[in-house]
Amino acid sequence: MTAHTRETSVQELKRAWMEEAIRLATDSVANGGGPFGALVAQDDEVVAFGNNQVTATLDPTAHAEVSALRAACKELGTFSLEGCLLITSCEPCPMCLSSALWSRVDGIVYCADRHDAAVAGFDDRKFYDLFDKKPQSMWPTRIEHLDLPNRTAPFDAWLAKSDRVDY
């Protein structure tokens, strides 16, 4: 396999995984969770999934990314996720980003961004401001934005849900 072919294959996997993360986030809304989904992949395979369960479990740390990281560590029997990618439907909040950094994932790929989240009532921008002191290019983990046309589908489902619990 040539380097170009391998890179094309990796990008196709990232797109497929992102579609899955968006589906998880959208399904989460329908099942009483928040509009966020994530998965952890290693060696071209999905290791674990997570969706937002903050209000369902009364746990402010039960974000999709943290749930996926916890499940991946349990599945792999380790606290270090070196060699793994975190794929998430939305840009990780500072807590989730910190958790991903602590887990030592090789990279993070997200779709919707903090501004998309704010439109849906998830405005964590004041927390991000705390972390904007050091440019991402100097961070120990590569951060990549993968924009897809349906990036706001989970938020659209969330906003359309009449019985949602805002937080």
Short mmCIF file of N, CA and C in Angstrom, two decimals:
data_model
loop_
_atom_site.label_atom_id
_atom_site.label_comp_id
_atom_site.label_asym_id
_atom_site.label_seq_id
_atom_site.Cartn_x
_atom_site.Cartn_y
_atom_site.Cartn_z
N MET A 1 0.84 -1.17 0.00
CA MET A 1 0.00 0.00 0.00
C MET A 1 0.90 1.24 0.00
N THR A 2 0.62 2.16 -0.90
CA THR A 2 1.41 3.38 -0.97
C THR A 2 1.01 4.32 0.16
N ALA A 3 1.86 5.29 0.43
CA ALA A 3 1.58 6.27 1.48
C ALA A 3 0.30 7.03 1.16
N HIS A 4 0.11 7.38 -0.12
CA HIS A 4 -1.10 8.11 -0.53
C HIS A 4 -2.34 7.25 -0.32
N THR A 5 -2.26 5.98 -0.69
CA THR A 5 -3.38 5.07 -0.52
C THR A 5 -3.71 4.89 0.95
N ARG A 6 -2.69 4.75 1.78
CA ARG A 6 -2.89 4.60 3.22
C ARG A 6 -3.54 5.85 3.80
N GLU A 7 -3.08 7.03 3.41
CA GLU A 7 -3.66 8.27 3.91
C GLU A 7 -5.12 8.40 3.48
N THR A 8 -5.43 8.01 2.24
CA THR A 8 -6.82 8.03 1.77
C THR A 8 -7.66 7.09 2.62
N SER A 9 -7.14 5.91 2.90
CA SER A 9 -7.84 4.92 3.72
C SER A 9 -8.08 5.46 5.13
N VAL A 10 -7.09 6.10 5.71
CA VAL A 10 -7.22 6.67 7.06
C VAL A 10 -8.29 7.75 7.07
N GLN A 11 -8.28 8.61 6.05
CA GLN A 11 -9.29 9.67 5.97
C GLN A 11 -10.70 9.09 5.81
N GLU A 12 -10.82 8.02 5.03
CA GLU A 12 -12.13 7.37 4.87
C GLU A 12 -12.60 6.79 6.20
N LEU A 13 -11.69 6.18 6.96
CA LEU A 13 -12.04 5.65 8.27
C LEU A 13 -12.48 6.78 9.20
N LYS A 14 -11.75 7.88 9.20
CA LYS A 14 -12.12 9.01 10.06
C LYS A 14 -13.51 9.51 9.72
N ARG A 15 -13.82 9.61 8.44
CA ARG A 15 -15.16 10.06 8.02
C ARG A 15 -16.23 9.08 8.50
N ALA A 16 -15.98 7.79 8.33
CA ALA A 16 -16.95 6.77 8.75
C ALA A 16 -17.14 6.82 10.27
N TRP A 17 -16.02 6.94 11.00
CA TRP A 17 -16.11 7.02 12.45
C TRP A 17 -16.84 8.28 12.89
N MET A 18 -16.60 9.39 12.19
CA MET A 18 -17.29 10.63 12.54
C MET A 18 -18.79 10.49 12.29
N GLU A 19 -19.16 9.87 11.19
CA GLU A 19 -20.58 9.62 10.93
C GLU A 19 -21.18 8.82 12.08
N GLU A 20 -20.44 7.83 12.59
CA GLU A 20 -20.91 7.02 13.72
C GLU A 20 -21.03 7.86 14.98
N ALA A 21 -20.07 8.73 15.24
CA ALA A 21 -20.14 9.61 16.41
C ALA A 21 -21.35 10.53 16.34
N ILE A 22 -21.63 11.05 15.16
CA ILE A 22 -22.80 11.92 14.97
C ILE A 22 -24.08 11.11 15.18
N ARG A 23 -24.12 9.87 14.69
CA ARG A 23 -25.29 9.01 14.89
C ARG A 23 -25.47 8.73 16.38
N LEU A 24 -24.37 8.43 17.08
CA LEU A 24 -24.45 8.20 18.53
C LEU A 24 -25.02 9.42 19.25
N ALA A 25 -24.57 10.60 18.86
CA ALA A 25 -25.04 11.83 19.48
C ALA A 25 -26.52 12.06 19.22
N THR A 26 -26.94 11.82 18.00
CA THR A 26 -28.34 12.01 17.64
C THR A 26 -29.21 10.99 18.35
N ASP A 27 -28.78 9.74 18.39
CA ASP A 27 -29.52 8.70 19.12
C ASP A 27 -29.56 9.00 20.61
N SER A 28 -28.50 9.59 21.15
CA SER A 28 -28.45 9.93 22.56
C SER A 28 -29.59 10.86 22.93
N VAL A 29 -29.86 11.83 22.08
CA VAL A 29 -30.95 12.77 22.32
C VAL A 29 -32.27 12.02 22.41
N ALA A 30 -32.49 11.10 21.48
CA ALA A 30 -33.74 10.34 21.45
C ALA A 30 -33.89 9.44 22.68
N ASN A 31 -32.76 9.07 23.29
CA ASN A 31 -32.78 8.15 24.43
C ASN A 31 -32.58 8.83 25.78
N GLY A 32 -32.75 10.16 25.82
CA GLY A 32 -32.69 10.87 27.08
C GLY A 32 -31.34 11.45 27.45
N GLY A 33 -30.34 11.31 26.58
CA GLY A 33 -29.02 11.87 26.84
C GLY A 33 -28.84 13.20 26.14
N GLY A 34 -27.64 13.74 26.26
CA GLY A 34 -27.32 15.00 25.59
C GLY A 34 -26.83 14.75 24.17
N PRO A 35 -26.73 15.79 23.35
CA PRO A 35 -26.42 15.66 21.92
C PRO A 35 -24.93 15.54 21.60
N PHE A 36 -24.28 14.61 22.25
CA PHE A 36 -22.85 14.42 22.02
C PHE A 36 -22.55 12.93 21.94
N GLY A 37 -21.69 12.55 21.00
CA GLY A 37 -21.27 11.15 20.86
C GLY A 37 -19.79 11.09 20.57
N ALA A 38 -19.16 9.99 20.99
CA ALA A 38 -17.72 9.84 20.79
C ALA A 38 -17.38 8.36 20.69
N LEU A 39 -16.23 8.10 20.10
CA LEU A 39 -15.71 6.74 20.06
C LEU A 39 -14.19 6.80 20.11
N VAL A 40 -13.62 5.69 20.53
CA VAL A 40 -12.16 5.54 20.56
C VAL A 40 -11.82 4.42 19.60
N ALA A 41 -10.86 4.69 18.71
CA ALA A 41 -10.44 3.70 17.72
C ALA A 41 -8.95 3.43 17.87
N GLN A 42 -8.59 2.19 17.56
CA GLN A 42 -7.19 1.77 17.59
C GLN A 42 -6.98 0.75 16.48
N ASP A 43 -5.89 0.90 15.73
CA ASP A 43 -5.57 -0.06 14.66
C ASP A 43 -6.75 -0.27 13.71
N ASP A 44 -7.36 0.80 13.28
CA ASP A 44 -8.46 0.76 12.31
C ASP A 44 -9.73 0.09 12.83
N GLU A 45 -9.84 -0.09 14.14
CA GLU A 45 -11.02 -0.72 14.75
C GLU A 45 -11.56 0.17 15.87
N VAL A 46 -12.88 0.20 16.01
CA VAL A 46 -13.48 0.92 17.13
C VAL A 46 -13.34 0.07 18.39
N VAL A 47 -12.82 0.68 19.43
CA VAL A 47 -12.60 0.00 20.71
C VAL A 47 -13.78 0.23 21.65
N ALA A 48 -14.32 1.46 21.67
CA ALA A 48 -15.38 1.80 22.61
C ALA A 48 -16.18 3.00 22.12
N PHE A 49 -17.39 3.10 22.64
CA PHE A 49 -18.30 4.19 22.30
C PHE A 49 -18.70 4.92 23.57
N GLY A 50 -19.18 6.15 23.41
CA GLY A 50 -19.72 6.89 24.54
C GLY A 50 -20.69 7.94 24.05
N ASN A 51 -21.67 8.23 24.87
CA ASN A 51 -22.57 9.34 24.58
C ASN A 51 -22.80 10.11 25.88
N ASN A 52 -23.33 11.30 25.76
CA ASN A 52 -23.52 12.16 26.91
C ASN A 52 -24.64 11.62 27.79
N GLN A 53 -24.32 11.44 29.08
CA GLN A 53 -25.28 10.91 30.06
C GLN A 53 -25.35 11.78 31.31
N VAL A 54 -25.05 13.07 31.17
CA VAL A 54 -24.99 13.97 32.32
C VAL A 54 -26.30 13.97 33.10
N THR A 55 -27.41 14.26 32.43
CA THR A 55 -28.68 14.36 33.15
C THR A 55 -29.25 12.98 33.47
N ALA A 56 -28.99 12.00 32.63
CA ALA A 56 -29.52 10.65 32.87
C ALA A 56 -28.90 10.00 34.09
N THR A 57 -27.61 10.30 34.35
CA THR A 57 -26.90 9.68 35.48
C THR A 57 -26.62 10.66 36.62
N LEU A 58 -27.04 11.90 36.43
CA LEU A 58 -26.77 12.97 37.40
C LEU A 58 -25.28 13.09 37.69
N ASP A 59 -24.49 12.99 36.62
CA ASP A 59 -23.03 13.03 36.72
C ASP A 59 -22.50 14.10 35.76
N PRO A 60 -22.02 15.23 36.29
CA PRO A 60 -21.55 16.31 35.41
C PRO A 60 -20.33 15.94 34.59
N THR A 61 -19.67 14.82 34.91
CA THR A 61 -18.50 14.40 34.14
C THR A 61 -18.86 13.33 33.10
N ALA A 62 -20.12 12.97 32.99
CA ALA A 62 -20.53 11.90 32.07
C ALA A 62 -20.71 12.42 30.64
N HIS A 63 -19.71 13.14 30.17
CA HIS A 63 -19.71 13.62 28.79
C HIS A 63 -19.37 12.45 27.87
N ALA A 64 -19.72 12.57 26.60
CA ALA A 64 -19.50 11.49 25.64
C ALA A 64 -18.03 11.09 25.56
N GLU A 65 -17.15 12.08 25.50
CA GLU A 65 -15.72 11.79 25.37
C GLU A 65 -15.19 11.05 26.59
N VAL A 66 -15.54 11.51 27.78
CA VAL A 66 -15.09 10.87 29.01
C VAL A 66 -15.64 9.45 29.08
N SER A 67 -16.91 9.28 28.72
CA SER A 67 -17.51 7.94 28.73
C SER A 67 -16.79 7.00 27.76
N ALA A 68 -16.47 7.50 26.58
CA ALA A 68 -15.76 6.68 25.58
C ALA A 68 -14.35 6.34 26.06
N LEU A 69 -13.66 7.32 26.65
CA LEU A 69 -12.31 7.08 27.16
C LEU A 69 -12.33 6.04 28.28
N ARG A 70 -13.29 6.16 29.19
CA ARG A 70 -13.40 5.20 30.29
C ARG A 70 -13.66 3.79 29.75
N ALA A 71 -14.59 3.69 28.79
CA ALA A 71 -14.93 2.38 28.22
C ALA A 71 -13.74 1.78 27.48
N ALA A 72 -12.98 2.62 26.77
CA ALA A 72 -11.81 2.13 26.03
C ALA A 72 -10.74 1.63 26.99
N CYS A 73 -10.49 2.36 28.06
CA CYS A 73 -9.50 1.91 29.05
C CYS A 73 -9.91 0.58 29.65
N LYS A 74 -11.18 0.44 29.95
CA LYS A 74 -11.68 -0.82 30.52
C LYS A 74 -11.52 -1.95 29.51
N GLU A 75 -11.90 -1.68 28.26
CA GLU A 75 -11.83 -2.70 27.20
C GLU A 75 -10.39 -3.14 26.95
N LEU A 76 -9.47 -2.18 26.94
CA LEU A 76 -8.07 -2.48 26.65
C LEU A 76 -7.26 -2.87 27.89
N GLY A 77 -7.85 -2.70 29.06
CA GLY A 77 -7.16 -3.07 30.29
C GLY A 77 -5.97 -2.19 30.61
N THR A 78 -6.11 -0.90 30.34
CA THR A 78 -5.01 0.03 30.57
C THR A 78 -5.56 1.43 30.82
N PHE A 79 -4.76 2.27 31.46
CA PHE A 79 -5.16 3.67 31.64
C PHE A 79 -4.56 4.56 30.55
N SER A 80 -3.69 4.02 29.73
CA SER A 80 -3.06 4.79 28.66
C SER A 80 -3.64 4.39 27.32
N LEU A 81 -4.11 5.36 26.59
CA LEU A 81 -4.69 5.10 25.27
C LEU A 81 -3.75 5.53 24.14
N GLU A 82 -2.45 5.39 24.40
CA GLU A 82 -1.49 5.64 23.32
C GLU A 82 -1.82 4.71 22.17
N GLY A 83 -1.71 5.23 20.95
CA GLY A 83 -2.04 4.43 19.78
C GLY A 83 -3.51 4.52 19.39
N CYS A 84 -4.28 5.29 20.14
CA CYS A 84 -5.72 5.42 19.87
C CYS A 84 -6.06 6.83 19.38
N LEU A 85 -7.21 6.91 18.71
CA LEU A 85 -7.79 8.19 18.29
C LEU A 85 -9.11 8.37 19.00
N LEU A 86 -9.39 9.59 19.43
CA LEU A 86 -10.70 9.95 19.97
C LEU A 86 -11.45 10.68 18.86
N ILE A 87 -12.58 10.14 18.47
CA ILE A 87 -13.44 10.76 17.45
C ILE A 87 -14.68 11.25 18.17
N THR A 88 -15.00 12.53 18.03
CA THR A 88 -16.12 13.08 18.78
C THR A 88 -16.96 14.01 17.92
N SER A 89 -18.26 13.95 18.13
CA SER A 89 -19.20 14.70 17.30
C SER A 89 -19.04 16.20 17.44
N CYS A 90 -18.46 16.64 18.54
CA CYS A 90 -18.30 18.08 18.79
C CYS A 90 -16.94 18.34 19.42
N GLU A 91 -16.44 19.51 19.21
CA GLU A 91 -15.17 19.92 19.81
C GLU A 91 -15.22 19.66 21.31
N PRO A 92 -14.23 18.95 21.84
CA PRO A 92 -14.26 18.64 23.27
C PRO A 92 -14.22 19.89 24.14
N CYS A 93 -15.02 19.88 25.19
CA CYS A 93 -14.96 20.95 26.17
C CYS A 93 -13.62 20.85 26.89
N PRO A 94 -13.25 21.84 27.66
CA PRO A 94 -11.97 21.76 28.36
C PRO A 94 -11.80 20.53 29.25
N MET A 95 -12.88 20.08 29.92
CA MET A 95 -12.76 18.88 30.75
C MET A 95 -12.46 17.66 29.88
N CYS A 96 -13.19 17.51 28.78
CA CYS A 96 -12.99 16.36 27.91
C CYS A 96 -11.63 16.42 27.22
N LEU A 97 -11.23 17.61 26.84
CA LEU A 97 -9.91 17.77 26.24
C LEU A 97 -8.82 17.38 27.23
N SER A 98 -8.96 17.83 28.46
CA SER A 98 -7.99 17.47 29.49
C SER A 98 -7.97 15.96 29.72
N SER A 99 -9.15 15.35 29.75
CA SER A 99 -9.23 13.89 29.93
C SER A 99 -8.54 13.17 28.79
N ALA A 100 -8.76 13.65 27.58
CA ALA A 100 -8.11 13.03 26.41
C ALA A 100 -6.59 13.19 26.49
N LEU A 101 -6.14 14.36 26.92
CA LEU A 101 -4.70 14.56 27.06
C LEU A 101 -4.14 13.62 28.11
N TRP A 102 -4.83 13.47 29.24
CA TRP A 102 -4.37 12.57 30.30
C TRP A 102 -4.38 11.12 29.84
N SER A 103 -5.30 10.77 28.94
CA SER A 103 -5.37 9.38 28.46
C SER A 103 -4.26 9.06 27.47
N ARG A 104 -3.62 10.10 26.97
CA ARG A 104 -2.50 9.96 26.02
C ARG A 104 -2.93 9.47 24.64
N VAL A 105 -4.17 9.78 24.23
CA VAL A 105 -4.56 9.42 22.87
C VAL A 105 -3.61 10.09 21.88
N ASP A 106 -3.43 9.45 20.73
CA ASP A 106 -2.54 10.01 19.72
C ASP A 106 -3.14 11.23 19.03
N GLY A 107 -4.47 11.31 19.00
CA GLY A 107 -5.11 12.44 18.34
C GLY A 107 -6.59 12.50 18.66
N ILE A 108 -7.16 13.65 18.36
CA ILE A 108 -8.57 13.93 18.58
C ILE A 108 -9.12 14.48 17.27
N VAL A 109 -10.25 13.95 16.83
CA VAL A 109 -10.92 14.46 15.63
C VAL A 109 -12.34 14.84 16.04
N TYR A 110 -12.74 16.08 15.76
CA TYR A 110 -14.09 16.53 16.11
C TYR A 110 -14.76 17.15 14.90
N CYS A 111 -16.09 17.32 14.98
CA CYS A 111 -16.84 17.85 13.84
C CYS A 111 -17.45 19.21 14.19
N ALA A 112 -18.58 19.23 14.89
CA ALA A 112 -19.17 20.51 15.29
C ALA A 112 -18.19 21.22 16.22
N ASP A 113 -18.30 22.53 16.30
CA ASP A 113 -17.37 23.25 17.16
C ASP A 113 -18.09 23.92 18.32
N ARG A 114 -17.34 24.62 19.14
CA ARG A 114 -17.88 25.25 20.35
C ARG A 114 -18.98 26.26 20.03
N HIS A 115 -18.90 26.88 18.86
CA HIS A 115 -19.91 27.87 18.48
C HIS A 115 -21.21 27.17 18.09
N ASP A 116 -21.11 26.02 17.40
CA ASP A 116 -22.30 25.22 17.09
C ASP A 116 -22.97 24.79 18.39
N ALA A 117 -22.18 24.36 19.36
CA ALA A 117 -22.71 23.92 20.65
C ALA A 117 -23.40 25.08 21.38
N ALA A 118 -22.81 26.26 21.32
CA ALA A 118 -23.38 27.42 22.00
C ALA A 118 -24.76 27.76 21.45
N VAL A 119 -24.94 27.63 20.15
CA VAL A 119 -26.23 27.91 19.53
C VAL A 119 -27.31 27.00 20.10
N ALA A 120 -26.92 25.76 20.46
CA ALA A 120 -27.87 24.80 21.01
C ALA A 120 -28.00 24.90 22.53
N GLY A 121 -27.36 25.90 23.14
CA GLY A 121 -27.48 26.09 24.58
C GLY A 121 -26.35 25.50 25.40
N PHE A 122 -25.31 25.00 24.74
CA PHE A 122 -24.16 24.43 25.43
C PHE A 122 -22.98 25.39 25.26
N ASP A 123 -23.05 26.50 25.96
CA ASP A 123 -22.05 27.56 25.80
C ASP A 123 -20.97 27.45 26.86
N ASP A 124 -19.87 26.79 26.50
CA ASP A 124 -18.73 26.61 27.40
C ASP A 124 -17.58 27.54 27.03
N ARG A 125 -17.87 28.57 26.22
CA ARG A 125 -16.79 29.41 25.73
C ARG A 125 -16.00 30.09 26.86
N LYS A 126 -16.64 30.38 27.98
CA LYS A 126 -15.90 31.00 29.09
C LYS A 126 -14.86 30.04 29.64
N PHE A 127 -15.14 28.72 29.56
CA PHE A 127 -14.14 27.74 30.01
C PHE A 127 -13.00 27.63 29.00
N TYR A 128 -13.34 27.68 27.71
CA TYR A 128 -12.30 27.61 26.69
C TYR A 128 -11.31 28.76 26.84
N ASP A 129 -11.83 29.93 27.22
CA ASP A 129 -10.96 31.10 27.37
C ASP A 129 -9.81 30.83 28.34
N LEU A 130 -10.06 29.98 29.30
CA LEU A 130 -9.01 29.63 30.26
C LEU A 130 -7.86 28.89 29.60
N PHE A 131 -8.15 28.19 28.48
CA PHE A 131 -7.16 27.35 27.83
C PHE A 131 -6.55 27.98 26.58
N ASP A 132 -7.00 29.16 26.22
CA ASP A 132 -6.53 29.78 24.98
C ASP A 132 -5.21 30.52 25.12
N LYS A 133 -4.50 30.29 26.18
CA LYS A 133 -3.23 30.99 26.40
C LYS A 133 -2.08 30.41 25.57
N LYS A 134 -2.14 29.11 25.26
CA LYS A 134 -1.06 28.44 24.52
C LYS A 134 -1.62 27.93 23.20
N PRO A 135 -1.03 28.29 22.07
CA PRO A 135 -1.55 27.85 20.78
C PRO A 135 -1.56 26.32 20.67
N GLN A 136 -2.60 25.78 20.01
CA GLN A 136 -2.72 24.33 19.88
C GLN A 136 -1.51 23.69 19.21
N SER A 137 -0.82 24.44 18.38
CA SER A 137 0.36 23.89 17.71
C SER A 137 1.45 23.50 18.72
N MET A 138 1.35 24.03 19.94
CA MET A 138 2.36 23.73 20.97
C MET A 138 1.85 22.69 21.97
N TRP A 139 0.64 22.15 21.76
CA TRP A 139 0.08 21.17 22.67
C TRP A 139 0.70 19.80 22.40
N PRO A 140 0.69 18.90 23.39
CA PRO A 140 1.31 17.58 23.20
C PRO A 140 0.49 16.62 22.35
N THR A 141 -0.76 16.97 22.03
CA THR A 141 -1.64 16.11 21.23
C THR A 141 -2.14 16.90 20.03
N ARG A 142 -2.11 16.28 18.88
CA ARG A 142 -2.60 16.92 17.66
C ARG A 142 -4.13 17.03 17.73
N ILE A 143 -4.65 18.20 17.38
CA ILE A 143 -6.09 18.46 17.37
C ILE A 143 -6.47 18.74 15.92
N GLU A 144 -7.48 18.05 15.42
CA GLU A 144 -7.87 18.18 14.02
C GLU A 144 -9.37 18.43 13.93
N HIS A 145 -9.77 19.40 13.11
CA HIS A 145 -11.18 19.70 12.87
C HIS A 145 -11.58 19.07 11.55
N LEU A 146 -12.57 18.17 11.57
CA LEU A 146 -13.11 17.54 10.37
C LEU A 146 -14.55 18.00 10.23
N ASP A 147 -14.81 18.86 9.28
CA ASP A 147 -16.13 19.46 9.11
C ASP A 147 -16.97 18.62 8.15
N LEU A 148 -18.15 18.20 8.59
CA LEU A 148 -19.09 17.47 7.74
C LEU A 148 -20.39 18.26 7.66
N PRO A 149 -21.12 18.11 6.56
CA PRO A 149 -22.35 18.89 6.38
C PRO A 149 -23.40 18.66 7.47
N ASN A 150 -23.43 17.48 8.06
CA ASN A 150 -24.45 17.18 9.07
C ASN A 150 -23.94 17.39 10.49
N ARG A 151 -22.95 18.24 10.66
CA ARG A 151 -22.30 18.40 11.96
C ARG A 151 -23.26 18.87 13.04
N THR A 152 -24.32 19.56 12.68
CA THR A 152 -25.24 20.06 13.71
C THR A 152 -26.46 19.17 13.90
N ALA A 153 -26.53 18.00 13.26
CA ALA A 153 -27.70 17.11 13.39
C ALA A 153 -28.03 16.78 14.84
N PRO A 154 -27.03 16.45 15.67
CA PRO A 154 -27.37 16.16 17.08
C PRO A 154 -27.97 17.37 17.80
N PHE A 155 -27.46 18.56 17.51
CA PHE A 155 -28.00 19.76 18.14
C PHE A 155 -29.40 20.07 17.62
N ASP A 156 -29.61 19.84 16.32
CA ASP A 156 -30.95 20.04 15.76
C ASP A 156 -31.95 19.12 16.45
N ALA A 157 -31.57 17.86 16.65
CA ALA A 157 -32.44 16.90 17.34
C ALA A 157 -32.67 17.35 18.78
N TRP A 158 -31.62 17.84 19.42
CA TRP A 158 -31.72 18.31 20.80
C TRP A 158 -32.70 19.48 20.91
N LEU A 159 -32.55 20.46 20.02
CA LEU A 159 -33.41 21.63 20.07
C LEU A 159 -34.86 21.29 19.75
N ALA A 160 -35.06 20.26 18.93
CA ALA A 160 -36.42 19.84 18.55
C ALA A 160 -37.08 18.99 19.63
N LYS A 161 -36.33 18.50 20.57
CA LYS A 161 -36.85 17.61 21.62
C LYS A 161 -37.57 18.42 22.68
N SER A 162 -38.87 18.24 22.78
CA SER A 162 -39.66 19.06 23.70
C SER A 162 -39.45 18.72 25.17
N ASP A 163 -39.04 17.50 25.48
CA ASP A 163 -38.86 17.10 26.87
C ASP A 163 -37.41 17.07 27.33
N ARG A 164 -36.54 17.80 26.63
CA ARG A 164 -35.13 17.80 27.01
C ARG A 164 -34.93 18.51 28.35
N VAL A 165 -33.88 18.14 29.03
CA VAL A 165 -33.53 18.77 30.29
C VAL A 165 -32.31 19.65 30.02
N ASP A 166 -32.52 20.96 29.96
CA ASP A 166 -31.42 21.88 29.70
C ASP A 166 -30.47 21.94 30.88
N TYR A 167 -29.20 22.08 30.57
CA TYR A 167 -28.19 22.22 31.63
C TYR A 167 -27.04 23.04 31.14
#
